[in-house]
PDB file of C-alpha atoms and ligand atoms in Angstrom:
ATOM      1  CA  UNK A   1      25.681 -18.903  16.288  1.00 76.00           C
ATOM      2  CA  UNK A   2      27.869 -20.971  14.030  1.00 82.00           C
ATOM      3  CA  UNK A   3      31.904 -19.764  14.303  1.00 86.00           C
ATOM      4  CA  UNK A   4      31.595 -20.687  10.566  1.00 85.00           C
ATOM      5  CA  UNK A   5      29.139 -17.994  10.055  1.00 86.00           C
ATOM      6  CA  UNK A   6      30.747 -15.340  12.343  1.00 87.00           C
ATOM      7  CA  UNK A   7      33.921 -15.671   9.895  1.00 90.00           C
ATOM      8  CA  UNK A   8      32.157 -15.432   6.816  1.00 89.00           C
ATOM      9  CA  UNK A   9      30.275 -12.446   8.438  1.00 91.00           C
ATOM     10  CA  UNK A  10      32.925 -10.407   9.694  1.00 92.00           C
ATOM     11  CA  UNK A  11      35.248 -10.935   6.348  1.00 91.00           C
ATOM     12  CA  UNK A  12      31.419  -9.665   4.714  1.00 89.00           C
ATOM     13  CA  UNK A  13      32.119  -6.515   7.181  1.00 93.00           C
ATOM     14  CA  UNK A  14      29.753  -7.453  10.267  1.00 94.00           C
ATOM     15  CA  UNK A  15      30.476  -6.395  13.457  1.00 96.00           C
ATOM     16  CA  UNK A  16      28.324  -8.892  15.651  1.00 96.00           C
ATOM     17  CA  UNK A  17      26.944  -7.396  18.778  1.00 97.00           C
ATOM     18  CA  UNK A  18      26.228 -10.384  20.208  1.00 94.00           C
ATOM     19  CA  UNK A  19      25.211 -14.391  19.010  1.00 92.00           C
ATOM     20  CA  UNK A  20      22.622 -13.158  16.566  1.00 93.00           C
ATOM     21  CA  UNK A  21      23.117  -9.363  16.256  1.00 96.00           C
ATOM     22  CA  UNK A  22      25.367  -6.911  14.168  1.00 96.00           C
ATOM     23  CA  UNK A  23      26.083  -3.833  12.789  1.00 97.00           C
ATOM     24  CA  UNK A  24      27.611  -2.652   9.538  1.00 97.00           C
ATOM     25  CA  UNK A  25      29.109   0.457   8.686  1.00 97.00           C
ATOM     26  CA  UNK A  26      26.750   2.145   5.999  1.00 96.00           C
ATOM     27  CA  UNK A  27      28.525   3.100   2.591  1.00 95.00           C
ATOM     28  CA  UNK A  28      27.219   6.512   3.175  1.00 97.00           C
ATOM     29  CA  UNK A  29      28.574   6.623   6.409  1.00 98.00           C
ATOM     30  CA  UNK A  30      31.811   7.197   4.914  1.00 97.00           C
ATOM     31  CA  UNK A  31      30.829   9.104   2.103  1.00 97.00           C
ATOM     32  CA  UNK A  32      29.687  11.761   4.143  1.00 97.00           C
ATOM     33  CA  UNK A  33      32.470  11.838   6.362  1.00 97.00           C
ATOM     34  CA  UNK A  34      35.210  11.841   3.250  1.00 96.00           C
ATOM     35  CA  UNK A  35      33.766  13.395   0.582  1.00 96.00           C
ATOM     36  CA  UNK A  36      30.180  15.467   1.944  1.00 96.00           C
ATOM     37  CA  UNK A  37      27.702  13.246   0.108  1.00 97.00           C
ATOM     38  CA  UNK A  38      24.921  11.598   2.383  1.00 97.00           C
ATOM     39  CA  UNK A  39      22.074   9.486   1.475  1.00 98.00           C
ATOM     40  CA  UNK A  40      18.934  10.017  -0.044  1.00 98.00           C
ATOM     41  CA  UNK A  41      17.546   9.643   3.882  1.00 98.00           C
ATOM     42  CA  UNK A  42      19.072  12.647   5.037  1.00 98.00           C
ATOM     43  CA  UNK A  43      18.472  14.436   1.265  1.00 97.00           C
ATOM     44  CA  UNK A  44      14.124  12.960   1.715  1.00 98.00           C
ATOM     45  CA  UNK A  45      13.400  12.904   5.611  1.00 98.00           C
ATOM     46  CA  UNK A  46      17.099  14.730   7.135  1.00 97.00           C
ATOM     47  CA  UNK A  47      18.571  12.225   8.844  1.00 97.00           C
ATOM     48  CA  UNK A  48      21.881  12.632   9.389  1.00 98.00           C
ATOM     49  CA  UNK A  49      23.783   9.975   7.583  1.00 98.00           C
ATOM     50  CA  UNK A  50      27.344  10.706   9.578  1.00 98.00           C
ATOM     51  CA  UNK A  51      25.728   9.541  12.553  1.00 98.00           C
ATOM     52  CA  UNK A  52      23.310   6.913  11.469  1.00 98.00           C
ATOM     53  CA  UNK A  53      23.781   3.288  12.616  1.00 98.00           C
ATOM     54  CA  UNK A  54      23.027   0.205  10.284  1.00 97.00           C
ATOM     55  CA  UNK A  55      22.197  -2.755  12.379  1.00 98.00           C
ATOM     56  CA  UNK A  56      20.107  -5.825  12.812  1.00 96.00           C
ATOM     57  CA  UNK A  57      19.011  -8.014  15.640  1.00 97.00           C
ATOM     58  CA  UNK A  58      18.345 -11.175  13.648  1.00 94.00           C
ATOM     59  CA  UNK A  59      21.791 -10.801  10.732  1.00 91.00           C
ATOM     60  CA  UNK A  60      20.821 -14.437   9.940  1.00 86.00           C
ATOM     61  CA  UNK A  61      16.820 -14.852  10.031  1.00 86.00           C
ATOM     62  CA  UNK A  62      15.011 -14.064   6.877  1.00 90.00           C
ATOM     63  CA  UNK A  63      11.918 -15.910   5.435  1.00 92.00           C
ATOM     64  CA  UNK A  64      12.769 -14.389   2.447  1.00 93.00           C
ATOM     65  CA  UNK A  65      15.638 -14.707  -0.136  1.00 92.00           C
ATOM     66  CA  UNK A  66      14.826 -11.750  -2.072  1.00 95.00           C
ATOM     67  CA  UNK A  67      17.386 -12.237  -5.674  1.00 96.00           C
ATOM     68  CA  UNK A  68      18.098  -8.545  -5.812  1.00 96.00           C
ATOM     69  CA  UNK A  69      19.786  -8.350  -2.131  1.00 93.00           C
ATOM     70  CA  UNK A  70      22.599  -7.364  -1.421  1.00 86.00           C
ATOM     71  CA  UNK A  71      23.196  -9.675   1.317  1.00 81.00           C
ATOM     72  CA  UNK A  72      25.116 -12.875   1.828  1.00 79.00           C
ATOM     73  CA  UNK A  73      22.217 -15.314   1.674  1.00 78.00           C
ATOM     74  CA  UNK A  74      23.671 -18.778   1.880  1.00 73.00           C
ATOM     75  CA  UNK A  75      23.138 -19.638   5.199  1.00 67.00           C
ATOM     76  CA  UNK A  76      20.441 -21.695   5.739  1.00 65.00           C
ATOM     77  CA  UNK A  77      17.596 -20.780   7.684  1.00 65.00           C
ATOM     78  CA  UNK A  78      17.154 -21.479  11.473  1.00 70.00           C
ATOM     79  CA  UNK A  79      15.326 -20.357  14.476  1.00 74.00           C
ATOM     80  CA  UNK A  80      17.925 -19.527  16.879  1.00 78.00           C
ATOM     81  CA  UNK A  81      17.873 -21.161  20.464  1.00 80.00           C
ATOM     82  CA  UNK A  82      18.195 -17.350  22.280  1.00 88.00           C
ATOM     83  CA  UNK A  83      18.439 -13.793  21.299  1.00 94.00           C
ATOM     84  CA  UNK A  84      20.538 -11.210  21.876  1.00 96.00           C
ATOM     85  CA  UNK A  85      19.365  -8.855  25.176  1.00 97.00           C
ATOM     86  CA  UNK A  86      17.617  -5.513  23.390  1.00 98.00           C
ATOM     87  CA  UNK A  87      19.699  -3.386  26.039  1.00 98.00           C
ATOM     88  CA  UNK A  88      22.724  -4.833  24.980  1.00 98.00           C
ATOM     89  CA  UNK A  89      22.266  -4.452  21.387  1.00 98.00           C
ATOM     90  CA  UNK A  90      21.969  -1.006  21.893  1.00 98.00           C
ATOM     91  CA  UNK A  91      25.128  -0.593  23.765  1.00 98.00           C
ATOM     92  CA  UNK A  92      27.431  -2.838  21.789  1.00 98.00           C
ATOM     93  CA  UNK A  93      26.181  -0.681  18.259  1.00 98.00           C
ATOM     94  CA  UNK A  94      26.847   2.331  19.725  1.00 98.00           C
ATOM     95  CA  UNK A  95      30.766   1.176  20.705  1.00 98.00           C
ATOM     96  CA  UNK A  96      30.536  -1.101  17.824  1.00 98.00           C
ATOM     97  CA  UNK A  97      29.777   2.323  15.344  1.00 98.00           C
ATOM     98  CA  UNK A  98      32.405   3.897  17.443  1.00 98.00           C
ATOM     99  CA  UNK A  99      35.159   2.089  16.628  1.00 97.00           C
ATOM    100  CA  UNK A 100      33.989   1.288  12.490  1.00 97.00           C
ATOM    101  CA  UNK A 101      34.200   5.186  12.462  1.00 97.00           C
ATOM    102  CA  UNK A 102      37.872   5.753  14.493  1.00 96.00           C
ATOM    103  CA  UNK A 103      39.795   4.957  11.696  1.00 94.00           C
ATOM    104  CA  UNK A 104      38.554   8.018   9.731  1.00 97.00           C
ATOM    105  CA  UNK A 105      39.867  10.493  12.547  1.00 94.00           C
ATOM    106  CA  UNK A 106      43.478   9.797  10.594  1.00 91.00           C
ATOM    107  CA  UNK A 107      42.146  10.756   7.150  1.00 96.00           C
ATOM    108  CA  UNK A 108      42.719  14.460   6.372  1.00 94.00           C
ATOM    109  CA  UNK A 109      39.678  14.578   4.595  1.00 96.00           C
ATOM    110  CA  UNK A 110      37.202  14.190   7.283  1.00 96.00           C
ATOM    111  CA  UNK A 111      36.016  17.043   8.830  1.00 93.00           C
ATOM    112  CA  UNK A 112      36.760  16.972  12.815  1.00 95.00           C
ATOM    113  CA  UNK A 113      33.590  18.164  13.876  1.00 96.00           C
ATOM    114  CA  UNK A 114      31.443  15.741  11.318  1.00 97.00           C
ATOM    115  CA  UNK A 115      33.647  12.860  12.840  1.00 97.00           C
ATOM    116  CA  UNK A 116      33.220  14.041  16.609  1.00 97.00           C
ATOM    117  CA  UNK A 117      29.367  13.857  15.871  1.00 98.00           C
ATOM    118  CA  UNK A 118      29.992  10.129  13.920  1.00 98.00           C
ATOM    119  CA  UNK A 119      30.846   9.455  17.165  1.00 98.00           C
ATOM    120  CA  UNK A 120      27.394  10.403  19.077  1.00 98.00           C
ATOM    121  CA  UNK A 121      24.975   8.124  16.414  1.00 98.00           C
ATOM    122  CA  UNK A 122      21.358  10.046  16.650  1.00 98.00           C
ATOM    123  CA  UNK A 123      19.715   7.872  14.050  1.00 98.00           C
ATOM    124  CA  UNK A 124      19.431   4.125  13.529  1.00 98.00           C
ATOM    125  CA  UNK A 125      18.281   1.887  10.716  1.00 98.00           C
ATOM    126  CA  UNK A 126      16.951  -1.220  11.609  1.00 98.00           C
ATOM    127  CA  UNK A 127      17.483  -2.426   7.922  1.00 95.00           C
ATOM    128  CA  UNK A 128      21.039  -4.289   8.058  1.00 93.00           C
ATOM    129  CA  UNK A 129      19.763  -8.083   7.361  1.00 88.00           C
ATOM    130  CA  UNK A 130      17.175 -10.327   8.240  1.00 90.00           C
ATOM    131  CA  UNK A 131      13.711 -10.024   8.696  1.00 94.00           C
ATOM    132  CA  UNK A 132      13.542  -7.420  12.455  1.00 96.00           C
ATOM    133  CA  UNK A 133       9.885  -8.577  12.953  1.00 97.00           C
ATOM    134  CA  UNK A 134      11.552 -11.733  13.617  1.00 95.00           C
ATOM    135  CA  UNK A 135      13.300 -10.538  16.823  1.00 96.00           C
ATOM    136  CA  UNK A 136      10.602 -11.165  19.953  1.00 95.00           C
ATOM    137  CA  UNK A 137      12.373  -8.122  21.691  1.00 97.00           C
ATOM    138  CA  UNK A 138      11.541  -5.386  18.786  1.00 98.00           C
ATOM    139  CA  UNK A 139       9.738  -3.309  20.793  1.00 98.00           C
ATOM    140  CA  UNK A 140      12.220  -2.898  23.849  1.00 98.00           C
ATOM    141  CA  UNK A 141      14.812  -2.586  20.853  1.00 98.00           C
ATOM    142  CA  UNK A 142      13.002   0.608  19.355  1.00 98.00           C
ATOM    143  CA  UNK A 143      12.748   1.580  23.497  1.00 98.00           C
ATOM    144  CA  UNK A 144      16.220   1.415  24.644  1.00 98.00           C
ATOM    145  CA  UNK A 145      16.859   3.240  21.557  1.00 98.00           C
ATOM    146  CA  UNK A 146      14.734   6.377  22.053  1.00 97.00           C
ATOM    147  CA  UNK A 147      15.459   6.331  25.100  1.00 97.00           C
ATOM    148  CA  UNK A 148      19.452   7.555  23.966  1.00 98.00           C
ATOM    149  CA  UNK A 149      17.340  10.540  21.855  1.00 97.00           C
ATOM    150  CA  UNK A 150      17.676   8.354  18.551  1.00 98.00           C
ATOM    151  CA  UNK A 151      15.479   8.351  15.381  1.00 98.00           C
ATOM    152  CA  UNK A 152      14.597   5.008  13.912  1.00 98.00           C
ATOM    153  CA  UNK A 153      13.677   3.744  11.179  1.00 98.00           C
ATOM    154  CA  UNK A 154      12.110   0.285  10.611  1.00 98.00           C
ATOM    155  CA  UNK A 155      12.699  -1.777   7.006  1.00 98.00           C
ATOM    156  CA  UNK A 156       9.757  -4.990   7.024  1.00 98.00           C
ATOM    157  CA  UNK A 157       9.323  -7.386   4.098  1.00 97.00           C
ATOM    158  CA  UNK A 158       5.733  -7.509   5.865  1.00 98.00           C
ATOM    159  CA  UNK A 159       5.565 -11.078   6.476  1.00 97.00           C
ATOM    160  CA  UNK A 160       4.635 -10.147  10.158  1.00 97.00           C
ATOM    161  CA  UNK A 161       1.591  -8.159  10.241  1.00 98.00           C
ATOM    162  CA  UNK A 162       0.587  -9.543  13.600  1.00 98.00           C
ATOM    163  CA  UNK A 163       4.613  -8.527  15.200  1.00 97.00           C
ATOM    164  CA  UNK A 164       3.885  -5.136  13.984  1.00 98.00           C
ATOM    165  CA  UNK A 165       0.027  -4.969  15.964  1.00 97.00           C
ATOM    166  CA  UNK A 166       1.712  -5.851  18.846  1.00 97.00           C
ATOM    167  CA  UNK A 167       4.334  -3.113  18.867  1.00 97.00           C
ATOM    168  CA  UNK A 168       3.805  -1.300  22.094  1.00 97.00           C
ATOM    169  CA  UNK A 169       6.708   1.013  21.329  1.00 98.00           C
ATOM    170  CA  UNK A 170       6.670   1.799  17.387  1.00 98.00           C
ATOM    171  CA  UNK A 171      10.411   3.366  15.439  1.00 98.00           C
ATOM    172  CA  UNK A 172      10.134   6.936  13.708  1.00 98.00           C
ATOM    173  CA  UNK A 173       9.495   5.522  10.879  1.00 98.00           C
ATOM    174  CA  UNK A 174       8.376   1.970   8.998  1.00 98.00           C
ATOM    175  CA  UNK A 175       8.758   1.034   5.903  1.00 98.00           C
ATOM    176  CA  UNK A 176       7.693  -1.659   3.896  1.00 98.00           C
ATOM    177  CA  UNK A 177       9.062  -2.975   0.855  1.00 98.00           C
ATOM    178  CA  UNK A 178       6.450  -3.949  -1.889  1.00 98.00           C
ATOM    179  CA  UNK A 179       8.961  -5.525  -4.505  1.00 98.00           C
ATOM    180  CA  UNK A 180       6.083  -6.999  -7.021  1.00 98.00           C
ATOM    181  CA  UNK A 181       2.829  -6.228  -8.185  1.00 98.00           C
ATOM    182  CA  UNK A 182       1.299  -9.759  -7.467  1.00 98.00           C
ATOM    183  CA  UNK A 183       1.336 -13.185  -5.923  1.00 98.00           C
ATOM    184  CA  UNK A 184       3.088 -15.257  -9.037  1.00 98.00           C
ATOM    185  CA  UNK A 185       6.308 -12.691  -9.298  1.00 98.00           C
ATOM    186  CA  UNK A 186       6.771 -12.234  -5.229  1.00 98.00           C
ATOM    187  CA  UNK A 187       6.881 -15.942  -4.801  1.00 98.00           C
ATOM    188  CA  UNK A 188       9.727 -15.502  -8.191  1.00 97.00           C
ATOM    189  CA  UNK A 189      11.409 -12.959  -6.721  1.00 98.00           C
ATOM    190  CA  UNK A 190      11.496 -12.336  -3.032  1.00 97.00           C
ATOM    191  CA  UNK A 191      11.144 -16.786  -2.549  1.00 95.00           C
ATOM    192  CA  UNK A 192       9.498 -16.320   0.764  1.00 95.00           C
ATOM    193  CA  UNK A 193       9.755 -19.624   3.441  1.00 92.00           C
ATOM    194  CA  UNK A 194       6.448 -19.024   4.287  1.00 92.00           C
ATOM    195  CA  UNK A 195       3.698 -20.381   2.086  1.00 95.00           C
ATOM    196  CA  UNK A 196       1.406 -17.323   2.784  1.00 97.00           C
ATOM    197  CA  UNK A 197       3.828 -14.360   2.231  1.00 98.00           C
ATOM    198  CA  UNK A 198       2.243 -12.459   0.096  1.00 98.00           C
ATOM    199  CA  UNK A 199      -1.081 -12.656   2.139  1.00 98.00           C
ATOM    200  CA  UNK A 200       0.995 -11.484   5.416  1.00 98.00           C
ATOM    201  CA  UNK A 201       2.015  -8.877   3.404  1.00 98.00           C
ATOM    202  CA  UNK A 202      -1.111  -7.580   2.136  1.00 98.00           C
ATOM    203  CA  UNK A 203      -2.417  -7.630   5.861  1.00 98.00           C
ATOM    204  CA  UNK A 204       1.079  -5.279   6.770  1.00 98.00           C
ATOM    205  CA  UNK A 205      -0.517  -3.586   4.120  1.00 98.00           C
ATOM    206  CA  UNK A 206      -4.114  -3.190   5.727  1.00 98.00           C
ATOM    207  CA  UNK A 207      -2.283  -2.322   8.949  1.00 98.00           C
ATOM    208  CA  UNK A 208      -0.464   0.525   7.954  1.00 98.00           C
ATOM    209  CA  UNK A 209      -3.161   3.119   8.043  1.00 98.00           C
ATOM    210  CA  UNK A 210      -3.493   2.604  11.962  1.00 98.00           C
ATOM    211  CA  UNK A 211      -0.136   3.340  12.597  1.00 97.00           C
ATOM    212  CA  UNK A 212      -0.363   6.518  14.008  1.00 96.00           C
ATOM    213  CA  UNK A 213       3.750   7.049  12.884  1.00 97.00           C
ATOM    214  CA  UNK A 214       5.491   7.984   9.549  1.00 98.00           C
ATOM    215  CA  UNK A 215       4.881   5.258   7.451  1.00 98.00           C
ATOM    216  CA  UNK A 216       6.359   4.311   4.181  1.00 98.00           C
ATOM    217  CA  UNK A 217       6.569   1.900   0.369  1.00 98.00           C
ATOM    218  CA  UNK A 218       9.637   1.089  -0.866  1.00 98.00           C
ATOM    219  CA  UNK A 219       9.841  -0.437  -4.430  1.00 98.00           C
ATOM    220  CA  UNK A 220      12.903  -2.350  -5.168  1.00 98.00           C
ATOM    221  CA  UNK A 221      12.239  -1.970  -8.873  1.00 98.00           C
ATOM    222  CA  UNK A 222      14.114  -4.664 -11.167  1.00 98.00           C
ATOM    223  CA  UNK A 223      14.296  -4.143 -14.297  1.00 98.00           C
ATOM    224  CA  UNK A 224      12.732  -7.395 -16.314  1.00 98.00           C
ATOM    225  CA  UNK A 225      11.339  -8.366 -13.226  1.00 98.00           C
ATOM    226  CA  UNK A 226       8.359  -6.178 -11.602  1.00 98.00           C
ATOM    227  CA  UNK A 227       9.642  -2.826 -13.342  1.00 98.00           C
ATOM    228  CA  UNK A 228       5.333  -1.687 -14.444  1.00 98.00           C
ATOM    229  CA  UNK A 229       2.045  -2.870 -13.428  1.00 98.00           C
ATOM    230  CA  UNK A 230       1.749   0.718 -12.009  1.00 98.00           C
ATOM    231  CA  UNK A 231      -2.119   0.203 -11.406  1.00 98.00           C
ATOM    232  CA  UNK A 232      -1.156  -3.084  -9.259  1.00 98.00           C
ATOM    233  CA  UNK A 233       1.248  -1.397  -7.307  1.00 98.00           C
ATOM    234  CA  UNK A 234      -1.115   1.496  -6.691  1.00 98.00           C
ATOM    235  CA  UNK A 235      -3.654  -1.040  -5.473  1.00 98.00           C
ATOM    236  CA  UNK A 236      -1.633  -1.994  -3.041  1.00 98.00           C
ATOM    237  CA  UNK A 237      -0.612   1.512  -1.535  1.00 98.00           C
ATOM    238  CA  UNK A 238      -4.419   2.337  -1.771  1.00 98.00           C
ATOM    239  CA  UNK A 239      -4.611   0.066   1.406  1.00 98.00           C
ATOM    240  CA  UNK A 240      -1.383   1.223   3.036  1.00 98.00           C
ATOM    241  CA  UNK A 241      -2.155   4.898   2.761  1.00 98.00           C
ATOM    242  CA  UNK A 242       1.775   5.538   3.313  1.00 98.00           C
ATOM    243  CA  UNK A 243       3.394   8.883   4.320  1.00 98.00           C
ATOM    244  CA  UNK A 244       5.820   8.383   1.853  1.00 98.00           C
ATOM    245  CA  UNK A 245       6.154   6.258  -1.666  1.00 98.00           C
ATOM    246  CA  UNK A 246       9.998   5.569  -2.773  1.00 98.00           C
ATOM    247  CA  UNK A 247      10.335   4.325  -6.197  1.00 98.00           C
ATOM    248  CA  UNK A 248      14.051   3.153  -6.004  1.00 98.00           C
ATOM    249  CA  UNK A 249      16.009   1.098  -8.452  1.00 98.00           C
ATOM    250  CA  UNK A 250      17.792  -2.025  -7.979  1.00 98.00           C
ATOM    251  CA  UNK A 251      21.480  -1.597  -7.882  1.00 95.00           C
ATOM    252  CA  UNK A 252      24.005  -4.194  -8.852  1.00 96.00           C
ATOM    253  CA  UNK A 253      25.891  -4.896  -5.792  1.00 93.00           C
ATOM    254  CA  UNK A 254      27.303  -7.399  -3.306  1.00 90.00           C
ATOM    255  CA  UNK A 255      25.933 -11.305  -3.031  1.00 91.00           C
ATOM    256  CA  UNK A 256      22.892  -9.906  -5.522  1.00 95.00           C
ATOM    257  CA  UNK A 257      25.548  -9.949  -8.454  1.00 95.00           C
ATOM    258  CA  UNK A 258      25.603 -13.537  -8.117  1.00 92.00           C
ATOM    259  CA  UNK A 259      22.107 -13.646  -8.773  1.00 95.00           C
ATOM    260  CA  UNK A 260      21.316 -10.213 -10.897  1.00 96.00           C
ATOM    261  CA  UNK A 261      23.012  -9.151 -14.209  1.00 97.00           C
ATOM    262  CA  UNK A 262      24.054  -5.217 -14.691  1.00 96.00           C
ATOM    263  CA  UNK A 263      21.066  -5.440 -17.139  1.00 97.00           C
ATOM    264  CA  UNK A 264      18.688  -6.079 -14.031  1.00 98.00           C
ATOM    265  CA  UNK A 265      19.536  -2.181 -12.858  1.00 98.00           C
ATOM    266  CA  UNK A 266      17.161   0.476 -13.917  1.00 98.00           C
ATOM    267  CA  UNK A 267      18.079   3.953 -14.758  1.00 98.00           C
ATOM    268  CA  UNK A 268      17.173   6.722 -12.899  1.00 98.00           C
ATOM    269  CA  UNK A 269      14.875   7.554 -15.585  1.00 98.00           C
ATOM    270  CA  UNK A 270      13.360   4.729 -16.095  1.00 98.00           C
ATOM    271  CA  UNK A 271      12.468   4.630 -12.361  1.00 98.00           C
ATOM    272  CA  UNK A 272      11.136   8.423 -12.235  1.00 98.00           C
ATOM    273  CA  UNK A 273       9.002   7.625 -15.559  1.00 98.00           C
ATOM    274  CA  UNK A 274       7.444   4.594 -13.003  1.00 98.00           C
ATOM    275  CA  UNK A 275       7.115   7.044 -10.880  1.00 98.00           C
ATOM    276  CA  UNK A 276       5.420   9.874 -13.052  1.00 98.00           C
ATOM    277  CA  UNK A 277       2.828   6.705 -14.236  1.00 98.00           C
ATOM    278  CA  UNK A 278       2.411   5.381 -10.411  1.00 98.00           C
ATOM    279  CA  UNK A 279       1.342   9.538  -9.536  1.00 97.00           C
ATOM    280  CA  UNK A 280      -1.146   9.170 -11.944  1.00 97.00           C
ATOM    281  CA  UNK A 281      -2.894   6.205 -10.262  1.00 98.00           C
ATOM    282  CA  UNK A 282      -3.291   7.843  -6.958  1.00 97.00           C
ATOM    283  CA  UNK A 283      -3.268  11.179  -5.173  1.00 94.00           C
ATOM    284  CA  UNK A 284       0.431  12.082  -4.183  1.00 96.00           C
ATOM    285  CA  UNK A 285       3.023  13.413  -6.789  1.00 97.00           C
ATOM    286  CA  UNK A 286       6.875  13.098  -7.337  1.00 98.00           C
ATOM    287  CA  UNK A 287       8.145  15.764  -4.773  1.00 98.00           C
ATOM    288  CA  UNK A 288      11.679  14.903  -4.577  1.00 98.00           C
ATOM    289  CA  UNK A 289      14.308  12.567  -6.374  1.00 98.00           C
ATOM    290  CA  UNK A 290      18.131  11.656  -5.568  1.00 98.00           C
ATOM    291  CA  UNK A 291      19.797  10.843  -8.885  1.00 97.00           C
ATOM    292  CA  UNK A 292      22.673   9.042  -7.900  1.00 96.00           C
ATOM    293  CA  UNK A 293      20.651   7.051  -5.198  1.00 97.00           C
ATOM    294  CA  UNK A 294      18.058   6.412  -8.150  1.00 97.00           C
ATOM    295  CA  UNK A 295      14.965   7.139  -6.582  1.00 98.00           C
ATOM    296  CA  UNK A 296      12.030   8.837  -6.512  1.00 98.00           C
ATOM    297  CA  UNK A 297       9.904   9.678  -3.586  1.00 98.00           C
ATOM    298  CA  UNK A 298       6.152  10.585  -3.839  1.00 98.00           C
ATOM    299  CA  UNK A 299       3.767  12.223  -1.114  1.00 98.00           C
ATOM    300  CA  UNK A 300       1.134  14.463  -0.552  1.00 96.00           C
ATOM    301  CA  UNK A 301       2.744  17.608  -1.960  1.00 93.00           C
ATOM    302  CA  UNK A 302       1.363  19.338   1.481  1.00 93.00           C
ATOM    303  CA  UNK A 303       3.111  17.052   4.209  1.00 91.00           C
ATOM    304  CA  UNK A 304       6.327  17.797   5.777  1.00 91.00           C
ATOM    305  CA  UNK A 305       8.492  15.217   5.075  1.00 93.00           C
ATOM    306  CA  UNK A 306      11.252  16.123   7.300  1.00 94.00           C
ATOM    307  CA  UNK A 307      11.654  14.632  10.654  1.00 94.00           C
ATOM    308  CA  UNK A 308      11.861  17.364  13.453  1.00 89.00           C
ATOM    309  CA  UNK A 309      14.299  15.993  16.286  1.00 85.00           C
TER     310      UNK A 309
HETATM  311  S1  SF4 B 401      19.765   5.533   6.554  1.00 87.89           S
HETATM  312 FE1  SF4 B 401      20.348   3.564   5.321  1.00 87.89          FE
HETATM  313  S2  SF4 B 401      21.555   4.397   3.324  1.00 87.89           S
HETATM  314 FE2  SF4 B 401      21.302   6.281   4.909  1.00 87.89          FE
HETATM  315  S3  SF4 B 401      23.467   5.933   6.503  1.00 87.89           S
HETATM  316 FE3  SF4 B 401      21.853   4.961   7.328  1.00 87.89          FE
HETATM  317  S4  SF4 B 401      21.841   3.121   7.089  1.00 87.89           S
HETATM  318 FE4  SF4 B 401      23.111   4.017   5.436  1.00 87.89          FE
END
């Protein structure tokens, strides 16, 4: 990766773990260590926010330019000459996380037991930036994290169903983002650099029922763009038969503020109304919510949502 890009990423708080991969301390890790407040995935699924690594094996490689994305996007898309080795990424991401949390030790608000735990991550979110299915050694990467007893969350935009289908090693939980009810809105809001992005996303949804792991669909809801259309979303969800559906309000943060306005951020109330309207179209129910994250969880009420370690 060019030096200038590395500088920009480091300026945005990314900790590079090679030429193409990086870690960034998640806001919720520091929130948990300092204020005891956890992310919604701790509430819904039982992961420990303070022990979670937020990383990407392809920090600069995405085939979407979603207008609501908080990440820096001004890089010209490219295909790297080479990729970082999975084992190197894992080892460096663990030491990067230790370095990133080291500074909290001196903070009197930080609980020392929790700080020690934070230095031993047990969860990784492969969701930092870029589209992880564009990393050719994704299966090996997941395997390396699992070998170390870590749970793995993989977040994809769904544009590479063939890669997901070919994974020998699957994550603990896989997410696909559905940020549009139809192709027209998808092309305008997600700005795919692949011509058949919409068709590929729908292929990924059709693949989900065959995956023998926890599956989740996340709706990133942007007021004035994709909030509504519950019937269309329900039809897409029926294809995927996910264990979990997250209705999540867009948040006006990071670089998205250059492309969106504060008015595009839906209230928690309107996210919940959306979830209840969606509920009417499906045989799953609203089972949980987290107001300060503007997110509502739908699932089969009989289903256990907490991950067993
Ligand atoms: S699961 Fe996501 S939000 Fe929660 S701590 Fe990890 S990276 Fe942050």
